[in-house]
Coordinates of C-alpha atoms in Angstrom, one line a residue:
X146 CA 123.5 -28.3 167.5
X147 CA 121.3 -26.6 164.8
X148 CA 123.1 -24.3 162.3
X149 CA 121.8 -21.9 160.1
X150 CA 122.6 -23.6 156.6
X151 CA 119.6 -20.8 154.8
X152 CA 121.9 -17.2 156.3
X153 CA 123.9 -17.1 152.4
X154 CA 124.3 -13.4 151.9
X155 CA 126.6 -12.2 154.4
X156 CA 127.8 -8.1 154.7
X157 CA 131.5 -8.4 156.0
X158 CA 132.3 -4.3 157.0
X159 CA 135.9 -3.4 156.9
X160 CA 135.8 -7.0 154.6
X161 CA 139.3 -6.0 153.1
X162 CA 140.8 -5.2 155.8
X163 CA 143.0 -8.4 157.3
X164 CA 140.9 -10.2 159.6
X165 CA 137.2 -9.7 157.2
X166 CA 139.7 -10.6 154.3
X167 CA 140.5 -13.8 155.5
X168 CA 136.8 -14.4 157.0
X169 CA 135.7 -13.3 153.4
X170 CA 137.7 -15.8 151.8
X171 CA 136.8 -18.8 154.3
X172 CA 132.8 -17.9 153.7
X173 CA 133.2 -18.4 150.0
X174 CA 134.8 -21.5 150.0
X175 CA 131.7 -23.0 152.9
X176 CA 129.6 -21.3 149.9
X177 CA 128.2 -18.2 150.8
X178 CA 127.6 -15.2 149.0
X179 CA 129.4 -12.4 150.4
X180 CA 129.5 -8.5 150.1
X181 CA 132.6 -6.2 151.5
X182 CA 132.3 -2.8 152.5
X183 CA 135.3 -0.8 152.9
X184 CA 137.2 2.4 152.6
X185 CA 140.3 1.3 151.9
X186 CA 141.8 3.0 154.5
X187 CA 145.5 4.3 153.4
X188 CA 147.2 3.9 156.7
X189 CA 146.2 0.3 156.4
X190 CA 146.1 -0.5 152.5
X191 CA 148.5 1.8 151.5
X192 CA 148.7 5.0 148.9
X193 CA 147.2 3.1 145.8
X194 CA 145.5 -0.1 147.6
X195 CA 142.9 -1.1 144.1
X196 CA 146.3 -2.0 142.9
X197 CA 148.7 -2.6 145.5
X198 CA 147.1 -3.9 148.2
X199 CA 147.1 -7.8 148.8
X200 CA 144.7 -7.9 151.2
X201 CA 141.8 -5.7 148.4
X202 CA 143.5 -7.8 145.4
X203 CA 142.9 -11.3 147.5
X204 CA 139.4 -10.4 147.4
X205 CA 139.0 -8.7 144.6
X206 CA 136.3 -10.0 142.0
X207 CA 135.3 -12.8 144.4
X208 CA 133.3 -10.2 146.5
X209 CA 130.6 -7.8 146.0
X210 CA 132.6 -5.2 146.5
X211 CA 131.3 -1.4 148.0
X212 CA 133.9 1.3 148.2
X213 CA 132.3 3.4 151.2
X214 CA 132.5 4.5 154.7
X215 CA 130.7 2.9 157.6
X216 CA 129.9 6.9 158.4
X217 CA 128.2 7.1 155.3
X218 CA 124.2 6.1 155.5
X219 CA 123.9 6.1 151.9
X220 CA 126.6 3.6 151.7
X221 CA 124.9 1.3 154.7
X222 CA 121.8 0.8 152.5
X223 CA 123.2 0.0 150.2
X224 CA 125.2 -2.6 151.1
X225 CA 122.3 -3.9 153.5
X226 CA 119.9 -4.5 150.8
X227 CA 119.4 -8.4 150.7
X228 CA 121.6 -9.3 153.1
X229 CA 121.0 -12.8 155.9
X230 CA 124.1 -11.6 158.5
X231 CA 126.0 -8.6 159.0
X232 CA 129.8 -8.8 160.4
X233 CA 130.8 -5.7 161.6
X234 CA 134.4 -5.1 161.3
X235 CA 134.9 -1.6 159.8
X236 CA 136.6 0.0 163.0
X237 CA 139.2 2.5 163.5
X238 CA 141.8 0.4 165.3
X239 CA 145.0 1.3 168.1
X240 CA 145.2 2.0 171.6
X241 CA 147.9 4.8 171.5
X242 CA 146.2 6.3 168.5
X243 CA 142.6 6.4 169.8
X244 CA 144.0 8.8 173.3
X245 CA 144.2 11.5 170.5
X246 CA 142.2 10.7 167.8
X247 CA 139.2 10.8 169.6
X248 CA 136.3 12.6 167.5
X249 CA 137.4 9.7 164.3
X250 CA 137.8 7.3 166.5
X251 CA 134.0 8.1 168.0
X252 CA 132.5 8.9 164.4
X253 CA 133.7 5.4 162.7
X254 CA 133.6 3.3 165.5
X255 CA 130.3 4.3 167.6
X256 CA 128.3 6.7 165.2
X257 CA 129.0 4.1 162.2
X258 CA 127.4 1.4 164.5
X259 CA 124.7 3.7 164.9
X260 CA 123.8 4.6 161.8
X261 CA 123.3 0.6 160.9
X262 CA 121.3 -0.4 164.2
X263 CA 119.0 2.6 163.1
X264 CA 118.5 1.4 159.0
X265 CA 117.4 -1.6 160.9
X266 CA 115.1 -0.7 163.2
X267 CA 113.5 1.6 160.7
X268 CA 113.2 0.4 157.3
X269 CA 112.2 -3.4 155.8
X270 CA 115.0 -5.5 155.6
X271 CA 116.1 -9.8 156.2
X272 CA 118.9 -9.2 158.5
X273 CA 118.8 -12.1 161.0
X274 CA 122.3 -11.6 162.7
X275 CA 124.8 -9.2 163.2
X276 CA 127.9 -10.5 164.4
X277 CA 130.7 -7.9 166.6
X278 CA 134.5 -7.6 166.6
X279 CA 134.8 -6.5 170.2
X280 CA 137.9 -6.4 172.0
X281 CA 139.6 -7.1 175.2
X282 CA 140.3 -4.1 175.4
X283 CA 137.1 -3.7 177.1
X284 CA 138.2 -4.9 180.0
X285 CA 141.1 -3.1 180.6
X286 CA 143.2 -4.3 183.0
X287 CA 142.6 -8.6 183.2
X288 CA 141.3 -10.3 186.0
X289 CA 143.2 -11.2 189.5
X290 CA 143.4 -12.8 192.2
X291 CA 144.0 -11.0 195.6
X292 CA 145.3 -12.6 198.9
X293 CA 142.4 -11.7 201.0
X294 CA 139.4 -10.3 198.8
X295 CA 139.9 -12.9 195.7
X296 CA 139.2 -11.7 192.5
X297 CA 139.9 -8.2 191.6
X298 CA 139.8 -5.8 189.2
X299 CA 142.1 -3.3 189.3
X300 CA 142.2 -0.1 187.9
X301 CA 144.5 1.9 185.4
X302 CA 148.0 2.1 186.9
X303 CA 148.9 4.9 188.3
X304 CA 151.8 7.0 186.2
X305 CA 154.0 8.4 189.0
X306 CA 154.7 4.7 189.9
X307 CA 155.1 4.0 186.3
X308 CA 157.5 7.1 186.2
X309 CA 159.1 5.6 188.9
X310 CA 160.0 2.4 187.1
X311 CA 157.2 0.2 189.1
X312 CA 154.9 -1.1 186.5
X313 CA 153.3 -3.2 188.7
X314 CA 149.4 -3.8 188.7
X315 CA 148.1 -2.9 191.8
X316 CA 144.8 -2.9 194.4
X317 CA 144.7 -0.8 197.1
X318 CA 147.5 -0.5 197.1
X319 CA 148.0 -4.1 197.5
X320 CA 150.9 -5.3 194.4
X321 CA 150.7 -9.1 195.5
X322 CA 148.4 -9.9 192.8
X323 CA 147.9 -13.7 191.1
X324 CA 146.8 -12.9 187.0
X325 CA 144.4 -15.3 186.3
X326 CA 142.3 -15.8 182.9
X327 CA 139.8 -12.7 182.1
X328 CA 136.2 -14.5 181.6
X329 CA 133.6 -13.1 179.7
X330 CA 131.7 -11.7 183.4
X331 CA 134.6 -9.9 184.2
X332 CA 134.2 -6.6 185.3
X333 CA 134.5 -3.8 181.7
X334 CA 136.4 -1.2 182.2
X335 CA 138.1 0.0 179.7
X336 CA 141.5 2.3 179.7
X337 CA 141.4 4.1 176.2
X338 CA 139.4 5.8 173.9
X339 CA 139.8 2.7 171.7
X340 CA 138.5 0.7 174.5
X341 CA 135.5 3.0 174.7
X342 CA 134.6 2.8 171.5
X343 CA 134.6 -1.1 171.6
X344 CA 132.6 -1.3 174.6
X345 CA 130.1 1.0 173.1
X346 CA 129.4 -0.7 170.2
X347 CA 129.2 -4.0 171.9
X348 CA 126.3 -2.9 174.2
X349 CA 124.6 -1.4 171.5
X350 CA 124.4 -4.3 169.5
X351 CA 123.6 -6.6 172.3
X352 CA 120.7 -4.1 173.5
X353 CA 118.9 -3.1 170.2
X354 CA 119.2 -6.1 168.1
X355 CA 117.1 -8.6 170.1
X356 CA 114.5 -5.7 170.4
X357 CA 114.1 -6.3 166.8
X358 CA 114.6 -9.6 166.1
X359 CA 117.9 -10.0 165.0
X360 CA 120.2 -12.3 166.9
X361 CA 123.3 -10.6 168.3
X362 CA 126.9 -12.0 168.5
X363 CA 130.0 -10.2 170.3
X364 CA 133.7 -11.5 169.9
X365 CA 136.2 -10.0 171.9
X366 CA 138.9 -10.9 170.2
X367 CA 142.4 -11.1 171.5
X368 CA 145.8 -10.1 170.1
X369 CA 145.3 -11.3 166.2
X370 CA 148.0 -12.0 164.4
X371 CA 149.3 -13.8 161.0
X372 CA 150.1 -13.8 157.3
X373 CA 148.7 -10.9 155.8
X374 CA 148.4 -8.7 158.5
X375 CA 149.9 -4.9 158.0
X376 CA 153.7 -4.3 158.5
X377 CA 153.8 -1.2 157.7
X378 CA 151.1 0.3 160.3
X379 CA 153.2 1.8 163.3
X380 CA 150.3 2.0 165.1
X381 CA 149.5 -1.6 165.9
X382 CA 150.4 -5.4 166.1
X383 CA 154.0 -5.4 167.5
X384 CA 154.6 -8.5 166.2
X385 CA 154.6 -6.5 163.0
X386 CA 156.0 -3.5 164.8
X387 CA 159.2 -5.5 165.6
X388 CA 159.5 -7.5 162.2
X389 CA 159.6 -4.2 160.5
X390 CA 162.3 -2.7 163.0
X391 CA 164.5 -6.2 162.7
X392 CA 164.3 -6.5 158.9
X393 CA 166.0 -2.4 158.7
X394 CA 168.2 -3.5 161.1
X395 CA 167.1 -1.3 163.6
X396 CA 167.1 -2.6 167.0
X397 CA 163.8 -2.8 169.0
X398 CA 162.7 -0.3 171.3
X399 CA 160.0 -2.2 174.2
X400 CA 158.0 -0.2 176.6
X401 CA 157.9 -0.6 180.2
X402 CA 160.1 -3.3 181.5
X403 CA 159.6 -5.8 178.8
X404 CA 157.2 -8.6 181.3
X405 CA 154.2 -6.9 180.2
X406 CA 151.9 -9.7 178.2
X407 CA 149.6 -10.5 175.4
X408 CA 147.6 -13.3 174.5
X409 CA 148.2 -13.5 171.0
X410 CA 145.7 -15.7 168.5
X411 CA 146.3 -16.9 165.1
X412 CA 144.0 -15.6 162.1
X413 CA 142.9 -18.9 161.3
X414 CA 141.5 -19.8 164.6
X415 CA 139.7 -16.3 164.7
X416 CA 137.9 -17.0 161.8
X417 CA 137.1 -20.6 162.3
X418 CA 135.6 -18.9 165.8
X419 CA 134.0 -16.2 163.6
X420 CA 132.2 -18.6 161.7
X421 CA 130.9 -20.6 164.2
X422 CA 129.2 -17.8 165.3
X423 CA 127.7 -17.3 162.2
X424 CA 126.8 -20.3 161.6
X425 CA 125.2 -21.6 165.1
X426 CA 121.9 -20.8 166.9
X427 CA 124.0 -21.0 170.0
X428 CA 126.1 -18.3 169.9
X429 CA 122.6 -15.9 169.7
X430 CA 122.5 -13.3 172.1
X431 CA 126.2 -14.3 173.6
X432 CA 129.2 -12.3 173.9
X433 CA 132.7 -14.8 173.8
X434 CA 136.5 -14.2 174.3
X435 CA 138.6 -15.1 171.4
X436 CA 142.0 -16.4 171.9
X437 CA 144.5 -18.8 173.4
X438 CA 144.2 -18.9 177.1
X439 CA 148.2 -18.6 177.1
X440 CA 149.9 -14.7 178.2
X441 CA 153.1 -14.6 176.8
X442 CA 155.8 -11.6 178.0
X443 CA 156.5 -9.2 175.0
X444 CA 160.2 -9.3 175.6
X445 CA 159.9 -13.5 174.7
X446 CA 158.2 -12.4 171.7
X447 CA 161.5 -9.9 170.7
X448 CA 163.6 -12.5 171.4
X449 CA 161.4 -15.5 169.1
X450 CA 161.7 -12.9 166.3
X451 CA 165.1 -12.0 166.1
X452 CA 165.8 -15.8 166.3
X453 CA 163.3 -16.5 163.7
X454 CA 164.8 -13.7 161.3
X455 CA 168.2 -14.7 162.4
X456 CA 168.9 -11.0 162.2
X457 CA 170.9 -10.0 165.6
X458 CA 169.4 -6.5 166.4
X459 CA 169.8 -4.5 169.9
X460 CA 166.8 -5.0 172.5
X461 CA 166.2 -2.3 174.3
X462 CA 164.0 -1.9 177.3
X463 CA 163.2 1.9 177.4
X464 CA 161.3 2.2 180.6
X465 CA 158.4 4.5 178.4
X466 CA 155.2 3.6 178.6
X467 CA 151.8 4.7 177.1
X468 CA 149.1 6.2 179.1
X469 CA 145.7 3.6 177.8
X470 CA 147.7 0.4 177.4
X471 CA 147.7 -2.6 179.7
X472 CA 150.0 -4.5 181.5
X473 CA 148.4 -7.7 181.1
X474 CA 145.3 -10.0 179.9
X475 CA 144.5 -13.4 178.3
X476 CA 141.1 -15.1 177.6
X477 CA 139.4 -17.7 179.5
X478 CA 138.3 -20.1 176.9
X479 CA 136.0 -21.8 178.7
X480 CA 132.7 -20.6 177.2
X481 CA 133.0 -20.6 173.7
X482 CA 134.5 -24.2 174.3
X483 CA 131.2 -24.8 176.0
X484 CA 128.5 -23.6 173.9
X485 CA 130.8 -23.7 170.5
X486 CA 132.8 -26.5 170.5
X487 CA 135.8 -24.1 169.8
X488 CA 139.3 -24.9 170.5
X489 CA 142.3 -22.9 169.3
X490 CA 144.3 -25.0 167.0
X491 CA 147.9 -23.1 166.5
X492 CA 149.7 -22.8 169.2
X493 CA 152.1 -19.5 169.4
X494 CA 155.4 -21.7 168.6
X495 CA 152.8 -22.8 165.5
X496 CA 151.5 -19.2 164.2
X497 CA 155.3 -17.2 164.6
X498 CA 156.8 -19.3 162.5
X499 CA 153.6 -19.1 159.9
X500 CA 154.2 -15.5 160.1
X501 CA 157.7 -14.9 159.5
X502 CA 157.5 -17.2 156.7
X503 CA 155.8 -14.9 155.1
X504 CA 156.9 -12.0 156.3
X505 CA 160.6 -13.0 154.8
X506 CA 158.6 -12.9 151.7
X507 CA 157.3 -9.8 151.4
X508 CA 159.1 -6.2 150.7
X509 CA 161.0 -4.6 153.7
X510 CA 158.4 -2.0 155.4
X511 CA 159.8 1.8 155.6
X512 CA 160.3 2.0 159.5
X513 CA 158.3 4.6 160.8
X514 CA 157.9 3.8 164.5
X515 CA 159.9 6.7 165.7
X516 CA 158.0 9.2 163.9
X517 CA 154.6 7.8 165.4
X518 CA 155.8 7.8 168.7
X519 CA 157.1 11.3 168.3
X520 CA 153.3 11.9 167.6
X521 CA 152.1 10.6 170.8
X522 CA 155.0 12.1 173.0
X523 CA 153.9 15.7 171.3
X524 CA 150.8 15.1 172.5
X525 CA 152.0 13.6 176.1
X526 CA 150.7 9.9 175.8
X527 CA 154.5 8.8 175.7
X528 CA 155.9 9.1 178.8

């Protein structure tokens, strides 16, 4: 299995942020040179992040670092020049979010890509891979297994049965449904703007770069979570959402019925992924699912916290939903086992109680949950 020891200069976009952090971090110590683009985003870094942030100040001076935007095509020179691998993080991130923040989520997250696949089809340059965050949220709804026609793919749920109080996943009408693993043939079809967006830039990168000879790599990474991440974004990661709501004391509010599910992967295994792809010839031209193979109910997760925290809140299952969001998905592993050698290597149990360690440590997040669901009931996403 031949890996590319010579790719040393590697562009991390949306590097500070908290999954190209950690990658960042993790290339420097296997020796690579690395520059980070980012904006610095406030909603993620905070109001002063040069000095407050811990994710920018964990990089900080062990990075070439370029304050810019991924809209910017002065700023994608830039950071280009002399680079071996791009990773392409930068993204505006959140399913709820991206339903009505459409024309940012569309300029960051597809015109950005844009403006980088056209630098390098155009001008001179030694960029030999370009490696994707996708999502699973490209998929929409996961994969299943139906009594007569086998596997299915249903579509977005319908809302007067969510209205109703019947959240289940349905096919023609059909509700007796077996979830099964989501592999990386499964049929794309995403259910939000976010989703979009992700899908987009996947098939762009797949498409143009072989056409001009750069090597292509797409993760579709699963729900990331761990030390580091933000707890003070209401917008995603509930397992920062709820940490945030437990440690004010306030109790937490779950949407839908409370069985809906995640497959949730540790930052350390996304990055030991990430790197392989990087590193070896046979990810080229491949997309791979990123995560645990293991869908765990979000009302187990509200329950592992509170116990974790040892702070007894209320639970409250609220019956709301979101128009865009899922009711279930988790990966099937088995390629990037195959052709990577990659296994997951923290095991939920493992990664929560990582996490809450550290989350104990930090500074007690101003809850603003209600005030961003407020948004999206204004602007009828919260039902």
């Amino acid at each position: 299995m031949e890996i590319l020891y010579s790719m040393k200069n590697i562009l991390i976009t949306g590097g500070a942020g908290f999954i190209g952090s950690n990658l960042a971090l993790a290339l420097l110590a296997k020796g690579h040179n690395i520059t980070v683009l980012d904006n610095l985003s406030p909603q993620i870094h905070g109001g002063n992040p040069e000095e407050t942030s811990p994710l920018y100040i964990s990089i900080k001076d062990k990075v070439n670092f370029i304050k810019g935007t991924v809209t910017s095509r002065d700023d994608w020179e830039k950071a280009l020049v002399n680079q071996d691998v791009v990773v392409h993080y930068a993204a505006e991130t959140g399913t709820g979010q991206s339903m009505y923040c459409i024309e940012k989520y569309t300029e960051v997250n597809i015109q950005g890509t844009a403006i980088m696949l056209d630098i390098l089809a155009n001008t001179k340059h030694q960029v030999k891979k370009v490696v994707l965050a996708s999502s699973r949220s490209i998929y929409g709804e996961g994969k299943y297994l139906h009594p007569e026609l086998g596997a299915v793919y249903p579509k977005h749920r319908n809302e007067i049965d969510m209205l109703s109080g019947d959240f289940r996943v349905k096919y023609e009408d059909c509700s007796d449904l077996t979830l099964v693993a989501t592999d990386e043939e499964s049929k794309i079809h995403p259910s939000s703007v976010y989703g979009i967006t992700k899908q987009n830039q996947e098939q762009m990168i797949m498409t143009v770069c072989p056409t001009i000879g750069i090597a292509p790599v797409a993760f579709r990474y699963q729900n990331v979570y761990g030390p580091g991440q933000s707890l003070s974004n209401p917008y995603t990661g509930i397992l920062s959402i709820f940490s945030t709501q437990i440690r004010n004391g306030n109790g937490i509010q779950i949407f839908e019925d409370g069985t809906e599910t995640r497959d949730f992967v540790f930052i350390d295994d996304i990055v030991n992924a990430t790197i392989l792809g990087i590193e070896k010839e046979e990810a080229n031209n491949e997309v791979f699912n990123v995560g645990t193979g293991v869908a765990i109910d979000v009302l187990t997760v509200a329950k592992i916290l509170i116990e974790s925290y040892n702070i007894d809140v209320p639970i409250t299952i609220t019956g709301q939903f979101r128009l865009g969001d899922i009711r279930h998905n988790f990966a099937d592993m088995k390629k990037i086992q195959n052709l990577l050698g990659f296994i997951p290597k923290v095991q939920f149990k493992e990664g929560i109680s990582q996490f809450t360690a550290w989350v104990l440590d930090q500074k007690i997040e101003k809850d603003e949950l209600n005030s961003s669901l407020e948004e999206m009931k204004q602007k009828g996403l919260l039902k």
